[in-house]
XYZ file of C-alpha atoms in Angstrom:
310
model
C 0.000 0.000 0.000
C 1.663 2.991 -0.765
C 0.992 6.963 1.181
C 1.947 9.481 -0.472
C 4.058 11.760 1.130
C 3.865 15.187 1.752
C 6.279 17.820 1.558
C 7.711 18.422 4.895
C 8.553 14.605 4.782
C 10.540 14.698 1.609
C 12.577 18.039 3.875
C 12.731 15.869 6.416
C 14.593 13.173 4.148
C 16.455 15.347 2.599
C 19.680 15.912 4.634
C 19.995 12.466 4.740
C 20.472 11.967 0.706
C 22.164 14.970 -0.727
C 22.678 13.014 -3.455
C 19.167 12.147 -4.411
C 17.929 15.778 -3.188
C 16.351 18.006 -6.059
C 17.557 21.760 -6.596
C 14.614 23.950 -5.802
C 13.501 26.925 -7.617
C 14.955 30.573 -6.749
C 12.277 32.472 -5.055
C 11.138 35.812 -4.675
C 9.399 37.608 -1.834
C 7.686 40.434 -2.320
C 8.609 43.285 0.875
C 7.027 47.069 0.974
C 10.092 49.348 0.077
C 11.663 52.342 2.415
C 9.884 54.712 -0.160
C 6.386 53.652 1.506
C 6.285 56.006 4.207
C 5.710 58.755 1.629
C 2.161 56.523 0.814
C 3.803 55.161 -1.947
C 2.749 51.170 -1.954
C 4.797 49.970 -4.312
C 7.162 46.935 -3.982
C 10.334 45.632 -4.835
C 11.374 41.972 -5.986
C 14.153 40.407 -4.398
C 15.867 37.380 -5.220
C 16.232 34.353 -2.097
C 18.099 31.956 -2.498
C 16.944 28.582 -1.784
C 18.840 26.495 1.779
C 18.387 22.698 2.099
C 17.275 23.349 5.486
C 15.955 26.060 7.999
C 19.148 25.884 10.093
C 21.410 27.031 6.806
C 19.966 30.502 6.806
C 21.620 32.977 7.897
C 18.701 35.551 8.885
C 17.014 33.109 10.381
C 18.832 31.202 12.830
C 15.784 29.563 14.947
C 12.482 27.786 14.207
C 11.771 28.042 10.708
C 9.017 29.737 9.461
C 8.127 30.587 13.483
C 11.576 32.373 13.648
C 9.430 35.344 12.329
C 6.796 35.414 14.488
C 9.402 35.207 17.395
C 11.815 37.768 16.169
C 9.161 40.060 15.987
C 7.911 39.111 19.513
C 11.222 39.780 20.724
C 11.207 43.297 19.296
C 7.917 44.083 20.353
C 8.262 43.060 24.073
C 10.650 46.225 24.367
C 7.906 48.425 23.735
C 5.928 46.753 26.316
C 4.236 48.539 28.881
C 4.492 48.488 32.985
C 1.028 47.207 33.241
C 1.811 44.006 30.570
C -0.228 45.313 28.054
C 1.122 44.659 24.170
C -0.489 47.203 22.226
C -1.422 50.171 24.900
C 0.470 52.617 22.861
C 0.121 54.065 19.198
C 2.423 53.633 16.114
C 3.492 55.845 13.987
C 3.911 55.155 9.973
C 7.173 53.411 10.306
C 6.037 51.047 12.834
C 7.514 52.697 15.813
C 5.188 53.418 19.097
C 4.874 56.645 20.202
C 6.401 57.977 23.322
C 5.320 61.319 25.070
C 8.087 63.786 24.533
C 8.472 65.664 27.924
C 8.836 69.653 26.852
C 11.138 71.903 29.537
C 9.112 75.632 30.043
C 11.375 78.676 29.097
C 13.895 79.717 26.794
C 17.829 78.494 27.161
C 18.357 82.074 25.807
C 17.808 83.790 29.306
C 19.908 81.425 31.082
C 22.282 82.862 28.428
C 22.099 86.235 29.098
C 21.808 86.171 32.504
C 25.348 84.211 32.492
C 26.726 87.200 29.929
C 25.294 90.033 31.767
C 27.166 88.705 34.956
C 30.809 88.329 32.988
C 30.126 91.776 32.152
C 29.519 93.017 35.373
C 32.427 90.824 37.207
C 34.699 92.435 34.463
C 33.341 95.858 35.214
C 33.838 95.400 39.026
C 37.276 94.147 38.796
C 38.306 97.101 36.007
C 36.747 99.412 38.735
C 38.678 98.090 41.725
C 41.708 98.339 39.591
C 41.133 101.767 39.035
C 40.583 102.840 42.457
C 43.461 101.030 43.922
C 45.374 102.288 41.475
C 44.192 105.641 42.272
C 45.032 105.448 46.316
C 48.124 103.747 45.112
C 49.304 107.023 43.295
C 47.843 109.366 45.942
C 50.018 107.934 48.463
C 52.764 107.872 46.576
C 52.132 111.538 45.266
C 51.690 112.488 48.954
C 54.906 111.265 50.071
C 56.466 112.953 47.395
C 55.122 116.333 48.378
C 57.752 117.283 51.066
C 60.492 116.545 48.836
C 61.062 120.206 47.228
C 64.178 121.137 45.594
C 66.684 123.563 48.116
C 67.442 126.468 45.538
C 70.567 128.358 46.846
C 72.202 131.375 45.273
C 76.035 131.217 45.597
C 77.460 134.101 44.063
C 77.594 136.416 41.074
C 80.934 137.500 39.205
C 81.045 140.184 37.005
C 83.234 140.373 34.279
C 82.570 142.846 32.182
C 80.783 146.565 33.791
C 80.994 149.255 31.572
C 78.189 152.821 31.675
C 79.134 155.539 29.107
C 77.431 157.627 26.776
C 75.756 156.736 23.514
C 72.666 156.702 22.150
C 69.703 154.457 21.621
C 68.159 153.100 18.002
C 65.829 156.452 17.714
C 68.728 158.653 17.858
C 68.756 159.941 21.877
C 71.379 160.295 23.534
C 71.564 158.684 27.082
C 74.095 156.897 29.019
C 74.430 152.907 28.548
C 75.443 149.791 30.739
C 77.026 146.702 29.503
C 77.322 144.158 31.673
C 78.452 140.392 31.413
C 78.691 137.778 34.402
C 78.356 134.710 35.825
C 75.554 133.617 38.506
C 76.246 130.266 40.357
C 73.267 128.433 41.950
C 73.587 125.444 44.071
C 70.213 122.909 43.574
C 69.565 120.063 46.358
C 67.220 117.015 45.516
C 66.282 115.411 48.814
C 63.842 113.202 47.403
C 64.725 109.408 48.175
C 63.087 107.789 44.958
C 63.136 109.788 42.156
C 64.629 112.519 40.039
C 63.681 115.925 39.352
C 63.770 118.130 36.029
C 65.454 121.654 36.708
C 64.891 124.768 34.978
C 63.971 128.728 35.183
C 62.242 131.597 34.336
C 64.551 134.621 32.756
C 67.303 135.300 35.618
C 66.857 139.073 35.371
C 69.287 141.830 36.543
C 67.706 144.677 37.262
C 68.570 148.141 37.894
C 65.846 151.145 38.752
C 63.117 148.719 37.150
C 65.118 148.459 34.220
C 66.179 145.419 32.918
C 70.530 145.494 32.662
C 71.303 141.699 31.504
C 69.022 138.479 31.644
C 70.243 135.080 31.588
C 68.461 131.412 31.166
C 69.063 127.852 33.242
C 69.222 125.296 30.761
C 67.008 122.445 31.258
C 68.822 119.695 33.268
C 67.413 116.338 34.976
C 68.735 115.663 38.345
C 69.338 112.432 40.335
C 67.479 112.095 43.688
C 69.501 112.478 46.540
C 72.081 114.876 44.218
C 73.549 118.019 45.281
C 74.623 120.396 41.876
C 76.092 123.330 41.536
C 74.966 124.970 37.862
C 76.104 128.653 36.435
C 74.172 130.842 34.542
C 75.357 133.856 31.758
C 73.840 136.690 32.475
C 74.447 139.415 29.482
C 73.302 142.859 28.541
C 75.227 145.260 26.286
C 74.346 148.858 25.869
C 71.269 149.361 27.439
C 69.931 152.582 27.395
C 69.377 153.891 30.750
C 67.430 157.039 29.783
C 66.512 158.826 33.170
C 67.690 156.210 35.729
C 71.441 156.986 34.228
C 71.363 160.790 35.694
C 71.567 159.075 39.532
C 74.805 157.777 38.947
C 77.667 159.165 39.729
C 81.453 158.053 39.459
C 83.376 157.425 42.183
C 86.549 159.249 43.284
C 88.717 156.419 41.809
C 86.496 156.706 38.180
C 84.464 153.621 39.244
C 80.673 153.210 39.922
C 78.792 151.699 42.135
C 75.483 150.175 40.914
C 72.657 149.381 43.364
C 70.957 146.214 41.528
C 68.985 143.228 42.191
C 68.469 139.632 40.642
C 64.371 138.134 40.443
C 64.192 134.374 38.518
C 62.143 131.936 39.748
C 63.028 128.258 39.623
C 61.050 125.432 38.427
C 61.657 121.456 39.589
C 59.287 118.837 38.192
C 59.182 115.440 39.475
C 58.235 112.102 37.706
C 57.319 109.802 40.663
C 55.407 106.962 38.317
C 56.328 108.337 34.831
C 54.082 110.558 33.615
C 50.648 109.927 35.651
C 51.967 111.182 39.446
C 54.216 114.460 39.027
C 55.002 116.740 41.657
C 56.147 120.357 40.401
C 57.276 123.103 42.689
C 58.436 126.307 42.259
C 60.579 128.933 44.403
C 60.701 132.460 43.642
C 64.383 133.988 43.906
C 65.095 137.432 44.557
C 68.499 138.950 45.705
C 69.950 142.668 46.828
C 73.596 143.508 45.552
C 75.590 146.436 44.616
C 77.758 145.955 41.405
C 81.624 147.697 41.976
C 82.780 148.380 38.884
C 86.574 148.529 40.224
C 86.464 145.251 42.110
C 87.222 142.179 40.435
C 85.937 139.461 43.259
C 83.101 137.621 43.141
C 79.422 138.715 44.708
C 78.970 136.356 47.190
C 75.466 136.182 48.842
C 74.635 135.565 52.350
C 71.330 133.668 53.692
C 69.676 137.301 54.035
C 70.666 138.664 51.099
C 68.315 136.401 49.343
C 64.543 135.850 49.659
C 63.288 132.387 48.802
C 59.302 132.090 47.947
């Protein structure tokens, strides 16, 4: 009696002939392609190839034609939810569930600002504190260096050249004339401890009944602190017309004269205590009594009251 046999016998028998096993077909399965989320449903053919037995596939490793349903039970028991339940949540077109997207209130964008805003005002505060301690800084240090005044003393005066006679000036009168040419040493003391001054003067001015005999000029000079420097000064005037003041004079018994003048100057002393942002500057007006001899040949020398410092 003979039974036919169905087909899952003759797969059954098959591993066990090779030999008498016969080559089945190529066949196609028909999948949706990745273009159908767009609503597009149409297909695409691809080729697979035929295996002798389940096991021999590569994509599906397990049960056969169950490995499908199981793969996709696999997949779909992630998506599970806490109470057990399989399909408690929607899908979208793909396939995927959905999953409530929790929102955050409020903008990054203030966070942002308010970070910026307080840079800024850290880096104001700290440019402001610079400032001001800079500021005391130099105060103190422009304080300290207030004392510290140059000592201006006048030394002595030769005269090397005294001449009056007659003549007349560029108009044509006639009047008597002095020409004088000298010397005027000045001593200058820096006492400050920690930095150097910048010397100078007005126009040292000789001066004779409000008239103005010879004038001379310091020469700007910088001076080390905690210097002592003696410094002369040319003081020149020839043939200056002496109009009225010239009748008071009168020569002496040996043909000399005797000139009642004085010197007025002021000196100026600058110093840089941190460069050019803390300076202290002080001045000292400078006025002295002497009587020029036009027969004597030795120095003017000036005592502490023949001078008066301001």
């Amino acid at each position: 009696m003979l039974h036919a046999k169905s087909e899952s016998d003759i797969t059954s028998l098959a591993p066990s002939s090779p030999s008498r096993s016969p080559k089945r077909p190529v066949y196609y399965v028909q999948s949706p392609s990745r273009d159908s989320q767009d609503g597009d449903k149409s297909t695409s053919m691809q080729p697979t190839p035929c295996f002798n037995s389940p096991m021999e596939s590569p994509s599906h490793p397990s049960f056969g034609r169950h490995s499908r349903n199981s793969s996709a039970s696999r997949f779909s028991g992630i998506f599970r939810s806490s109470s057990g339940r399989k399909n408690g949540r929607k899908r979208n077109d793909k396939g995927w569930p959905e999953c409530n997207v929790i929102l955050e209130e409020g903008k990054y964008d203030e966070f942002d600002e308010d970070e910026g805003l307080t840079r800024r005002c850290q880096a104001l505060l700290a440019l402001l504190g610079f400032v001001v301690l800079f500021s005391i800084f130099c105060l103190i240090i422009w304080g300290a260096g207030r004392p510290y005044k140059a000592e201006i003393t006048v030394r002595s005066l030769a005269v090397n050249n005294f001449y009056i006679g007659e003549g007349s000036d560029s108009t044509g009168v006639v009047t008597k004339m002095m020409t004088v040419n000298g010397s005027l040493r000045i001593s200058v003391y820096n006492p400050a401890t920690f930095y150097g001054i910048h010397v100078t003067s007005t126009p040292i001015n000789l001066i004779y009944s409000d008239i103005i005999v010879a004038t001379g000029q310091l020469k700007k000079y910088f001076q080390p602190r905690k210097s002592r420097r003696t410094v002369l000064v040319n003081i020149e005037g020839t043939k200056v017309p002496l109009y009225g003041a010239g009748s008071s004079l009168d020569a002496s018994t040996n043909g000399g004269f005797k000139v009642p003048s004085k010197l007025d100057f002021e000196i100026k002393s600058r110093g840089d205590v941190v460069g050019k942002l803390v300076r202290t500057k002080n001045k000292k007006q400078i006025s002295c009594d002497l009587v020029i001899d036009s027969t004597s040949n030795k120095p003017i020398k000036f005592k502490k009251n023949s001078c008066v410092y301001s």
